[in-house]
XYZ file of C-alpha atoms in Angstrom:
689
model
C 19.045 -13.716 -51.492
C 17.683 -16.162 -49.155
C 16.820 -14.947 -46.076
C 19.206 -17.370 -43.382
C 18.228 -20.081 -41.681
C 17.655 -18.977 -38.195
C 19.718 -21.024 -35.237
C 18.482 -20.461 -31.345
C 20.732 -20.301 -29.493
C 20.137 -21.816 -25.674
C 20.033 -19.158 -22.947
C 22.181 -20.839 -20.404
C 25.514 -21.260 -22.690
C 26.908 -18.311 -21.705
C 29.867 -16.125 -19.116
C 28.393 -13.281 -20.320
C 28.274 -10.203 -17.587
C 25.588 -7.507 -18.536
C 27.076 -5.214 -16.484
C 30.115 -4.589 -18.285
C 29.105 -2.008 -21.110
C 31.192 1.400 -22.387
C 30.465 4.533 -20.996
C 27.227 6.391 -22.586
C 29.635 8.806 -24.372
C 29.457 8.699 -27.944
C 28.901 5.217 -28.263
C 25.446 3.278 -29.634
C 24.146 -0.571 -29.050
C 24.940 -2.322 -32.093
C 21.210 -4.053 -32.249
C 20.599 -6.816 -33.833
C 24.789 -7.478 -34.255
C 24.467 -9.296 -38.186
C 28.217 -9.740 -38.446
C 28.342 -11.280 -34.633
C 25.527 -13.149 -35.478
C 26.246 -13.961 -38.732
C 29.770 -14.895 -39.099
C 29.412 -17.125 -35.415
C 26.762 -19.095 -36.484
C 28.667 -20.088 -39.821
C 31.786 -20.742 -38.473
C 29.719 -23.153 -35.829
C 27.781 -24.900 -38.471
C 31.505 -25.640 -40.142
C 32.690 -26.554 -37.009
C 30.236 -29.479 -36.159
C 30.510 -30.151 -39.895
C 26.966 -28.807 -40.567
C 27.095 -26.699 -43.229
C 25.043 -26.884 -46.399
C 25.935 -25.679 -49.378
C 24.972 -22.388 -50.351
C 22.977 -21.730 -47.600
C 23.569 -18.735 -44.524
C 22.604 -19.131 -41.343
C 22.424 -16.903 -38.233
C 21.961 -16.493 -34.560
C 19.065 -15.711 -33.208
C 20.832 -13.747 -30.711
C 24.763 -13.135 -28.958
C 25.353 -15.256 -25.889
C 23.651 -13.858 -22.970
C 24.940 -10.403 -21.181
C 27.647 -10.128 -24.604
C 26.906 -6.365 -25.984
C 27.939 -5.211 -29.227
C 28.253 -1.642 -29.070
C 29.909 0.923 -31.787
C 31.831 4.026 -31.780
C 32.259 6.877 -35.019
C 35.787 7.551 -36.389
C 36.990 10.844 -35.342
C 38.739 11.242 -38.995
C 35.311 9.944 -40.585
C 32.214 9.680 -38.577
C 30.263 7.760 -41.622
C 32.981 4.674 -40.708
C 32.225 2.804 -37.252
C 34.403 0.741 -35.322
C 32.502 -2.073 -33.088
C 33.745 -3.844 -29.937
C 31.765 -7.006 -28.245
C 31.260 -6.010 -24.365
C 30.246 -9.107 -21.681
C 33.473 -10.780 -21.300
C 33.619 -11.576 -17.045
C 37.355 -10.107 -17.363
C 35.741 -6.700 -18.523
C 37.868 -6.730 -21.583
C 36.331 -6.817 -25.031
C 36.751 -8.007 -28.727
C 36.901 -5.935 -31.463
C 36.071 -8.588 -33.779
C 33.954 -12.290 -34.156
C 36.826 -13.553 -35.867
C 38.529 -13.088 -31.796
C 35.439 -14.073 -29.869
C 35.244 -17.320 -31.858
C 37.345 -19.163 -29.498
C 35.840 -18.110 -26.449
C 32.291 -18.796 -28.999
C 32.884 -22.031 -29.174
C 34.251 -22.762 -25.604
C 30.950 -22.053 -24.509
C 28.877 -23.958 -26.751
C 31.309 -27.253 -26.141
C 30.901 -26.731 -22.360
C 27.472 -25.309 -21.848
C 28.818 -21.685 -20.559
C 32.158 -22.625 -19.025
C 34.778 -21.464 -21.097
C 37.165 -25.079 -20.450
C 39.983 -24.931 -22.165
C 39.101 -21.623 -24.082
C 42.799 -20.063 -25.550
C 40.756 -16.284 -26.365
C 42.879 -13.558 -26.618
C 41.580 -12.420 -23.089
C 41.333 -15.455 -21.495
C 44.657 -15.642 -21.868
C 45.495 -18.339 -24.639
C 47.148 -16.247 -27.285
C 48.112 -12.583 -27.715
C 46.802 -9.702 -30.344
C 47.059 -11.636 -34.081
C 47.881 -7.715 -35.298
C 50.809 -8.333 -32.751
C 52.392 -11.189 -33.023
C 55.452 -11.374 -34.709
C 57.519 -15.258 -35.564
C 55.891 -18.783 -34.817
C 52.508 -18.290 -32.074
C 54.083 -20.520 -28.728
C 51.263 -23.244 -27.184
C 47.946 -21.613 -26.272
C 47.816 -21.115 -22.994
C 44.731 -22.702 -21.781
C 42.241 -20.368 -18.795
C 42.175 -21.647 -15.164
C 41.209 -24.598 -15.332
C 37.831 -25.703 -14.962
C 36.905 -27.660 -11.311
C 35.391 -30.557 -11.854
C 33.847 -33.991 -9.573
C 34.921 -36.749 -9.642
C 32.165 -37.886 -12.587
C 34.221 -34.727 -14.245
C 31.043 -32.827 -14.057
C 31.846 -28.500 -13.244
C 31.912 -27.458 -9.961
C 29.576 -24.806 -10.480
C 29.708 -23.242 -6.300
C 33.751 -23.589 -6.924
C 33.163 -21.353 -10.367
C 30.704 -18.936 -8.415
C 32.669 -18.598 -5.127
C 35.831 -17.575 -7.634
C 34.169 -15.194 -9.995
C 32.663 -13.589 -6.365
C 36.789 -12.595 -5.475
C 37.054 -11.818 -9.240
C 34.149 -9.903 -9.265
C 33.459 -8.786 -5.829
C 30.077 -9.100 -5.690
C 27.544 -11.727 -8.116
C 23.981 -11.938 -8.428
C 23.875 -14.690 -10.537
C 21.406 -17.489 -11.434
C 22.867 -21.290 -10.594
C 22.428 -23.373 -13.152
C 23.801 -26.770 -14.237
C 23.906 -27.970 -17.625
C 27.065 -30.340 -17.249
C 24.977 -32.352 -15.246
C 22.171 -35.345 -15.931
C 21.722 -34.755 -12.289
C 20.325 -31.276 -12.496
C 18.496 -31.820 -15.616
C 16.611 -34.604 -15.035
C 14.766 -33.699 -12.206
C 15.152 -30.121 -12.489
C 11.108 -29.842 -14.788
C 10.379 -32.739 -11.504
C 11.574 -30.953 -8.703
C 9.391 -27.347 -9.967
C 6.265 -29.058 -10.310
C 6.777 -30.782 -7.384
C 6.935 -27.625 -5.095
C 4.457 -25.751 -6.832
C 1.788 -27.780 -6.414
C 2.677 -28.500 -2.585
C 2.424 -24.995 -2.233
C -1.168 -24.572 -4.144
C -2.298 -28.146 -1.344
C -3.094 -27.410 1.917
C -0.330 -28.528 4.638
C -1.339 -31.506 5.822
C -1.773 -33.195 2.705
C 1.686 -35.295 2.722
C 4.792 -34.177 0.354
C 7.208 -35.879 -1.042
C 10.013 -37.380 0.640
C 8.611 -37.101 3.598
C 8.266 -39.800 5.875
C 5.080 -40.755 7.545
C 3.588 -43.468 9.324
C 1.209 -45.271 7.493
C -1.416 -48.715 7.884
C -1.545 -51.161 5.275
C -5.205 -51.919 5.726
C -8.246 -49.889 7.600
C -11.886 -51.755 6.771
C -14.516 -49.856 5.663
C -16.647 -49.871 8.800
C -13.201 -48.678 11.375
C -11.226 -45.896 11.601
C -8.533 -44.343 14.080
C -9.120 -42.781 16.468
C -8.557 -41.700 20.430
C -9.638 -44.480 23.191
C -11.077 -41.621 25.667
C -10.547 -44.383 28.628
C -6.907 -44.833 28.273
C -6.069 -42.372 26.202
C -4.656 -44.787 23.638
C -5.235 -44.408 19.596
C -7.115 -47.477 18.287
C -9.445 -48.569 15.892
C -12.350 -47.951 16.259
C -15.003 -49.723 14.803
C -18.029 -47.440 14.467
C -20.398 -50.918 13.706
C -20.228 -51.547 17.660
C -19.342 -47.930 18.597
C -16.232 -49.306 20.342
C -12.253 -49.013 20.329
C -10.514 -52.392 19.934
C -6.513 -53.146 18.677
C -4.153 -50.668 18.469
C -3.120 -49.832 14.005
C -0.503 -52.028 12.536
C 1.473 -48.732 12.440
C 5.036 -48.928 9.765
C 7.095 -46.037 8.475
C 8.110 -44.951 5.259
C 8.504 -42.295 3.049
C 6.414 -40.466 0.392
C 6.982 -41.560 -3.354
C 3.940 -40.129 -5.483
C 0.922 -37.940 -4.539
C -2.735 -38.866 -4.966
C -3.893 -38.116 -8.405
C -6.812 -37.164 -7.011
C -7.799 -34.101 -4.871
C -8.824 -34.678 -1.117
C -10.173 -32.346 1.360
C -10.501 -32.843 5.228
C -12.637 -35.284 5.895
C -10.380 -37.503 4.230
C -7.904 -37.426 7.394
C -10.177 -39.576 9.254
C -12.001 -41.335 6.395
C -11.786 -42.420 2.775
C -14.315 -39.987 0.678
C -16.331 -40.936 -2.349
C -13.091 -40.858 -4.926
C -13.980 -41.429 -9.019
C -10.218 -43.359 -9.605
C -8.369 -47.025 -8.373
C -6.313 -46.673 -5.066
C -2.602 -46.654 -7.009
C -4.176 -43.088 -8.204
C -6.319 -41.968 -5.371
C -3.864 -42.954 -2.648
C -0.480 -41.736 -1.912
C 1.905 -44.616 -2.692
C 4.848 -45.532 0.972
C 7.784 -47.614 0.342
C 8.420 -48.836 3.956
C 11.807 -48.999 5.544
C 11.948 -53.013 5.884
C 12.700 -56.015 4.477
C 9.117 -57.343 2.411
C 6.654 -55.948 1.364
C 7.715 -52.490 -0.080
C 5.485 -50.000 -1.477
C 1.531 -49.749 -1.022
C -0.544 -47.167 -2.005
C -2.514 -45.977 0.736
C -5.520 -43.224 1.226
C -5.191 -40.504 3.183
C -6.575 -41.273 6.381
C -4.883 -44.360 6.962
C -1.243 -41.597 6.889
C -0.126 -39.390 9.525
C 2.491 -37.318 10.239
C 5.841 -38.417 11.920
C 6.231 -36.107 14.189
C 2.522 -37.761 16.213
C 4.539 -41.414 16.055
C 5.005 -41.014 20.087
C 0.725 -39.885 20.523
C -0.307 -42.493 18.489
C 1.944 -45.229 19.784
C 1.295 -44.342 23.161
C 0.274 -47.921 25.157
C 2.024 -50.636 22.647
C 5.394 -52.349 24.209
C 8.311 -50.544 22.154
C 9.470 -54.122 21.223
C 6.549 -54.282 19.163
C 6.845 -51.555 16.851
C 7.230 -52.327 13.158
C 11.790 -52.251 12.226
C 10.220 -49.420 9.852
C 9.830 -46.905 12.610
C 12.961 -47.873 14.428
C 14.922 -47.973 10.739
C 12.715 -44.011 10.079
C 14.222 -42.468 13.578
C 17.578 -42.994 12.426
C 17.073 -39.998 9.761
C 15.245 -37.283 11.745
C 18.758 -35.601 12.296
C 19.995 -35.477 9.149
C 19.380 -32.342 6.790
C 19.560 -31.809 2.562
C 18.296 -28.478 0.729
C 16.756 -28.704 -2.205
C 15.954 -26.275 -5.595
C 19.512 -24.235 -5.087
C 18.836 -22.124 -7.344
C 20.315 -18.640 -7.141
C 22.995 -17.262 -5.710
C 24.558 -13.778 -4.450
C 27.065 -12.406 -3.096
C 29.354 -9.322 -2.118
C 32.921 -10.801 -1.350
C 33.895 -12.599 1.081
C 30.464 -13.189 1.783
C 28.099 -15.419 -0.767
C 24.484 -16.950 -0.070
C 22.755 -19.738 -2.093
C 18.662 -19.267 -2.355
C 17.053 -22.481 -1.898
C 13.373 -23.055 -2.015
C 13.397 -26.067 0.366
C 15.224 -28.381 3.179
C 14.332 -31.746 3.841
C 14.526 -31.541 8.158
C 14.228 -35.083 9.456
C 11.024 -36.512 8.454
C 9.593 -33.530 6.342
C 9.759 -31.060 4.184
C 9.619 -27.111 4.612
C 8.702 -24.982 1.513
C 9.593 -21.126 1.222
C 6.286 -19.642 2.120
C 5.729 -22.224 4.970
C 4.861 -21.267 8.664
C 7.060 -23.815 10.620
C 6.668 -24.325 15.113
C 10.029 -23.501 16.478
C 11.322 -25.488 19.846
C 10.768 -23.581 23.043
C 13.487 -21.477 23.911
C 15.994 -22.413 26.777
C 15.640 -19.941 28.784
C 15.245 -19.828 32.520
C 11.220 -19.912 32.967
C 10.288 -21.230 29.693
C 8.373 -24.235 29.451
C 10.737 -26.577 27.882
C 7.350 -28.804 26.582
C 5.197 -25.874 25.297
C 5.301 -24.322 21.960
C 4.903 -19.962 21.447
C 6.378 -19.019 18.381
C 6.412 -19.516 15.170
C 8.440 -18.063 11.789
C 6.492 -17.626 8.393
C 9.266 -18.835 5.724
C 10.706 -15.753 3.648
C 13.923 -17.814 2.938
C 16.073 -20.583 2.781
C 19.939 -19.167 2.528
C 23.289 -21.341 2.657
C 25.370 -18.201 3.654
C 29.094 -19.129 3.362
C 31.800 -17.315 4.809
C 35.196 -16.607 5.171
C 35.841 -17.348 1.649
C 38.870 -14.355 2.275
C 40.261 -16.017 4.232
C 39.769 -20.250 3.550
C 42.263 -21.924 0.573
C 40.785 -21.548 -2.752
C 41.399 -25.178 -3.533
C 38.929 -27.241 -1.848
C 40.435 -30.626 -1.804
C 43.897 -29.596 -0.721
C 44.155 -29.689 4.136
C 44.014 -26.041 4.044
C 41.605 -23.693 5.795
C 38.124 -24.062 4.937
C 35.440 -21.202 4.693
C 32.225 -21.516 6.800
C 28.874 -22.270 5.736
C 25.566 -22.102 8.110
C 21.534 -22.975 6.739
C 19.456 -20.087 7.833
C 15.638 -20.372 7.483
C 14.132 -16.306 7.592
C 10.879 -14.742 7.767
C 8.575 -13.197 9.556
C 8.014 -13.712 13.617
C 4.596 -14.176 15.895
C 4.513 -15.590 18.983
C 1.340 -16.420 21.492
C 3.429 -14.625 24.492
C 2.615 -11.087 25.082
C 5.594 -10.947 27.226
C 7.570 -11.260 24.237
C 5.666 -9.139 21.872
C 6.265 -5.589 19.827
C 2.389 -4.537 20.903
C 0.055 -4.415 23.203
C -3.232 -5.938 20.985
C -3.275 -9.025 19.343
C -3.173 -9.533 15.908
C -6.332 -9.533 13.792
C -6.944 -12.675 11.677
C -5.564 -10.423 8.254
C -2.054 -10.352 9.761
C -1.272 -13.533 10.747
C -0.937 -16.375 7.950
C -4.195 -18.630 8.119
C -3.301 -21.613 9.860
C -2.492 -19.810 12.230
C -6.251 -18.326 12.697
C -7.256 -21.505 14.843
C -4.410 -21.239 18.222
C -5.109 -18.665 20.330
C -3.804 -15.044 20.202
C -1.225 -13.931 18.135
C 1.658 -10.564 18.157
C 4.315 -9.507 16.225
C 8.048 -10.232 17.546
C 9.497 -8.345 15.715
C 8.999 -4.683 13.515
C 6.715 -7.162 11.519
C 8.874 -5.142 8.466
C 11.568 -6.809 9.394
C 12.144 -10.608 8.691
C 13.945 -12.745 11.477
C 16.743 -15.611 10.981
C 16.380 -18.881 13.142
C 19.390 -21.709 13.136
C 17.687 -24.883 11.359
C 17.569 -27.070 14.342
C 15.906 -24.458 15.874
C 13.262 -25.288 13.571
C 10.686 -28.576 15.174
C 8.435 -28.947 12.056
C 5.538 -27.268 9.796
C 2.358 -25.651 11.693
C -0.088 -27.777 10.819
C -3.707 -26.807 10.370
C -5.881 -26.616 13.560
C -8.400 -28.522 12.351
C -6.556 -31.240 10.453
C -4.467 -31.445 14.635
C -7.905 -31.981 15.954
C -8.958 -34.504 13.867
C -5.440 -35.994 14.116
C -5.155 -35.944 17.625
C -9.048 -35.918 19.045
C -10.798 -38.837 20.202
C -13.777 -40.275 18.958
C -16.048 -38.402 20.979
C -14.647 -35.885 22.206
C -15.826 -32.076 21.161
C -12.425 -30.693 22.052
C -12.153 -27.417 19.325
C -8.600 -26.478 20.270
C -5.606 -27.698 18.693
C -2.292 -28.132 20.745
C 0.272 -26.493 18.617
C 2.921 -28.062 21.009
C 1.542 -31.873 19.832
C 5.024 -34.003 19.287
C 7.939 -31.626 20.780
C 8.969 -34.675 22.812
C 8.913 -36.798 19.655
C 10.770 -34.674 17.696
C 13.856 -34.720 20.189
C 13.620 -38.077 20.980
C 13.859 -38.498 17.434
C 16.649 -36.411 16.630
C 18.848 -38.158 20.407
C 17.916 -41.341 18.442
C 19.362 -40.309 15.396
C 22.372 -38.521 16.675
C 22.850 -41.462 18.497
C 22.121 -44.576 15.755
C 22.855 -42.693 12.755
C 26.342 -44.339 11.664
C 27.658 -41.444 9.317
C 27.148 -39.293 12.472
C 30.749 -38.666 13.683
C 31.090 -39.143 17.173
C 30.868 -35.760 18.353
C 28.803 -34.222 16.039
C 24.495 -34.212 15.972
C 23.694 -34.109 12.490
C 24.520 -35.767 8.413
C 24.008 -33.218 5.745
C 23.266 -35.070 2.534
C 23.206 -33.685 -0.532
C 20.318 -35.059 -1.700
C 16.794 -36.398 -0.114
C 17.933 -39.965 -1.622
C 20.801 -39.511 -0.289
C 19.523 -38.603 3.105
C 17.337 -41.692 3.582
C 20.310 -43.948 2.026
C 17.367 -45.213 -1.332
C 18.628 -47.579 -3.185
C 15.648 -46.759 -5.372
C 12.844 -44.199 -5.379
C 9.328 -45.171 -7.648
C 11.042 -48.208 -8.275
C 13.800 -46.193 -9.891
C 17.645 -46.906 -8.834
C 18.951 -43.309 -7.643
C 22.384 -42.206 -9.395
C 23.874 -42.867 -6.235
C 23.020 -47.069 -6.761
C 22.262 -47.362 -9.967
C 25.195 -49.766 -11.202
C 25.071 -48.298 -14.991
C 25.693 -45.368 -14.489
C 28.126 -44.051 -16.779
C 29.742 -40.797 -16.282
C 31.159 -39.925 -19.932
C 27.311 -41.623 -21.736
C 25.929 -38.964 -19.314
C 28.437 -36.095 -20.558
C 27.809 -36.756 -23.667
C 24.066 -37.415 -23.528
C 23.801 -33.777 -21.880
C 26.050 -32.469 -25.225
C 22.966 -33.813 -27.250
C 20.475 -32.509 -25.480
C 22.637 -28.671 -25.715
C 23.418 -29.434 -29.167
C 26.783 -29.124 -28.540
C 27.894 -32.775 -29.463
C 30.210 -33.907 -32.000
C 28.950 -37.147 -34.646
C 31.162 -39.316 -33.275
C 29.642 -38.257 -29.519
C 25.669 -39.203 -31.595
C 26.983 -42.106 -33.243
C 28.421 -44.280 -30.033
C 25.251 -42.965 -28.361
C 23.742 -44.609 -30.838
C 25.418 -48.103 -30.731
C 22.980 -51.056 -29.774
C 24.541 -51.384 -26.499
C 23.876 -47.231 -25.817
C 20.677 -47.396 -26.674
C 19.795 -50.222 -23.706
C 20.782 -47.972 -21.326
C 18.483 -46.419 -19.166
C 18.298 -42.873 -17.331
C 17.059 -43.947 -14.231
C 19.454 -43.230 -12.837
C 19.885 -39.635 -13.139
C 16.635 -38.791 -12.812
C 15.699 -39.761 -9.462
C 19.008 -38.081 -8.066
C 18.889 -35.484 -5.887
C 14.498 -34.836 -6.006
C 12.165 -36.836 -5.656
C 10.512 -36.845 -8.860
C 8.826 -39.598 -11.118
C 11.249 -40.859 -14.152
C 9.295 -40.107 -17.090
C 11.846 -41.808 -19.503
C 10.562 -45.716 -20.597
C 11.826 -48.672 -18.744
C 10.473 -51.361 -17.067
C 11.100 -51.186 -13.127
C 13.802 -52.268 -11.000
C 12.515 -54.022 -7.653
C 11.697 -51.743 -5.100
C 14.332 -51.499 -2.480
C 15.283 -48.938 0.103
C 18.721 -48.274 1.904
C 17.607 -51.033 4.733
C 18.210 -54.769 4.644
C 18.124 -57.810 5.928
C 20.315 -57.080 8.731
C 19.121 -53.402 9.479
C 15.542 -54.666 10.049
C 17.634 -56.909 12.653
C 19.851 -54.524 14.160
C 16.519 -51.734 14.352
C 15.084 -55.666 16.632
C 18.243 -55.155 19.045
C 17.693 -51.437 19.225
C 14.175 -51.694 19.979
C 15.136 -54.403 22.577
C 17.824 -51.625 24.239
C 15.240 -48.705 23.435
C 13.077 -50.689 25.705
C 14.949 -49.954 28.277
C 15.542 -46.281 27.611
C 13.373 -43.295 28.889
C 10.305 -42.190 26.519
C 9.442 -38.973 25.402
C 6.822 -37.388 27.760
C 5.584 -33.338 27.313
C 6.634 -33.223 30.936
C 10.420 -34.826 30.446
C 11.834 -33.151 27.626
C 15.353 -34.655 26.421
C 17.579 -31.985 27.413
C 20.557 -30.555 25.706
C 24.632 -29.871 25.764
C 25.349 -26.752 24.672
C 28.422 -27.234 22.234
C 31.710 -26.392 21.788
C 32.651 -24.261 18.693
C 36.477 -24.369 17.996
C 37.803 -25.953 15.728
C 38.229 -29.018 14.282
C 41.564 -29.181 12.214
C 42.630 -32.455 10.554
C 39.898 -33.101 8.635
C 38.429 -31.507 5.768
C 34.946 -30.464 8.112
C 35.238 -28.610 11.142
C 33.018 -27.241 13.249
C 31.329 -24.673 12.406
C 30.235 -21.544 13.235
C 26.780 -19.271 13.001
C 27.842 -15.514 11.881
C 24.678 -13.356 14.032
C 26.002 -10.173 13.574
C 24.310 -9.285 10.283
C 20.755 -11.112 10.995
C 17.822 -10.993 14.326
C 18.822 -13.658 16.468
C 16.698 -13.578 19.872
C 18.519 -14.371 22.661
C 16.376 -16.830 24.099
C 17.982 -18.510 20.453
C 21.842 -17.907 21.248
C 21.686 -21.302 22.917
C 19.916 -23.049 19.369
C 22.436 -21.038 16.828
C 25.559 -22.093 19.260
C 24.204 -25.940 18.812
C 23.641 -25.313 15.126
C 28.098 -24.657 15.564
C 28.446 -28.788 15.132
C 30.685 -30.677 13.560
C 27.991 -32.576 10.644
C 28.783 -35.619 8.971
C 29.764 -35.151 5.355
C 27.560 -36.954 2.338
C 28.420 -37.874 -0.918
C 31.507 -37.762 -2.415
C 30.130 -35.555 -4.481
C 28.356 -32.797 -1.425
C 25.817 -30.331 -1.924
C 25.652 -31.576 -5.731
C 28.565 -30.345 -6.766
C 28.930 -28.118 -3.798
C 33.496 -28.180 -2.289
C 33.526 -31.361 -0.459
C 36.334 -28.692 2.044
C 34.102 -26.564 4.277
C 32.752 -25.808 7.585
C 29.716 -26.870 9.048
């Protein structure tokens, strides 16, 4: 007999629960479960109209989480009965025929049993017990979708947590083209960032840049005035102010860079469009520019670099960029775990204002608000081990995310091992040796543990100042041309970031009165981008068609019907591009071929005019200084009824938050302005932030 044709089964096409299995007494694992593999494959090929005559088919395995077990009959041990385990309801199937409707639903919906009418999901009674005519099949609980029809995986996870009591599962969105188009690029971007020095700009970060500097010039501090100007190496004298602009990084340099590149460009073998960073400015007119690293600075240095320059002379892009300082979006939500009624979504990164923070980074914390603390002096840092979105009070919330019932609570938390420069906060008396603390801290005086090093500490995200940069990089950015300074200042930028967030809260129209932060679905939405790297973002793509999107997903999953395939082959469909999906929630380059569209940001001529008016008005405002930082008011944590988003709560009983973090924790309990009708990338719209 001819060998069967083996059909690979996608690993993500399953709702199986591997914890569902029989007791060990008398049962055995059927491996391979041949009858299921061959029957299901044969029916599937028939269902798709692709079965060839006299050809046998066989799946390479069962859907993930499903396993077949057998048990010998008492009366005749030579015979055995077989059951299929793995259904989320912990009910079994006793034949491939009864499992077939559920299997078909999984295959057609990327692992979501939408419309399943199998005996377990409740659609039909057991056919062995049926009498007379069968009634109309009862559908399983309807799968929640967003306005584009994409399954709401987060609501499904919450529903699964409620049903099973506990859950620990990878987050996958096979029916979301945004997720599919960005996943590979996002993972590659994160992996690359984690292997590079932290002074290299990251995709999507807001930076300051100068378009042109001559080979004999560099940017450095004038030691007489303390202002940063263009230093002429031929005359050994400082001249004009650099023409700083603000923009976001849309492409990294292909060629390696070194610390020396921070102040002057080293010899490169490639052209500027390969050796430089592509920066797209926040202003009308010329947008992107490939810029060498020595013409780029982190945005938190804006106050230091622009010192001495009249605010009315600031480039409009800088004022526009400040608008985004009080905004946040999570990157790569990859795992869900929880025990009812609490759940946690693990993330790999968070865009906080201007910067991208990743697990593994060492981050600076704002000075504590307690009396006696210098409000301009950073003393504490955390090496991140987790970035989490925590869900609580799920049992008290309405199960419908779109009604006016009570929402559940959400909180962004960053956790890790905490270090301090303040001996009064130390758990031990002796400073740490170099091997006991992150390498990035080695040039910043003596460090101490604030807690038992075997334990991790949580902080609310708004307590975070930004990345802790290598000391050498800070010296190269901030020292004057003739300086011999050898100790970097870890507190650089405290007042500037405070001012930026203060300005953003007042000026970003997406943040309602009484709220302090804007929570975006993705970085593109956070920065109001129409395009990224020359391609439309998902929300702004004029040709985005959800129906075509779903058909493409089904083709990629191998579950498309023939009519779907034929429709996608029509001339008008072939001309459509997918850049809107590829440039959506993660800042990645599209690998799909198409002509570039005009590069534009979320800002327009009117935005620039508004920025100019804001600069004139801001001229009379108090500018930041390290001696006079902006104060912060305590917020009230009272629910705002009548709104689908209410004041958040920070649940601290299951994590360690020090006393000097209590005000920050309370401040994190502000109402958010919420972005995207698709919520957190299909996150339910109604929840407490």
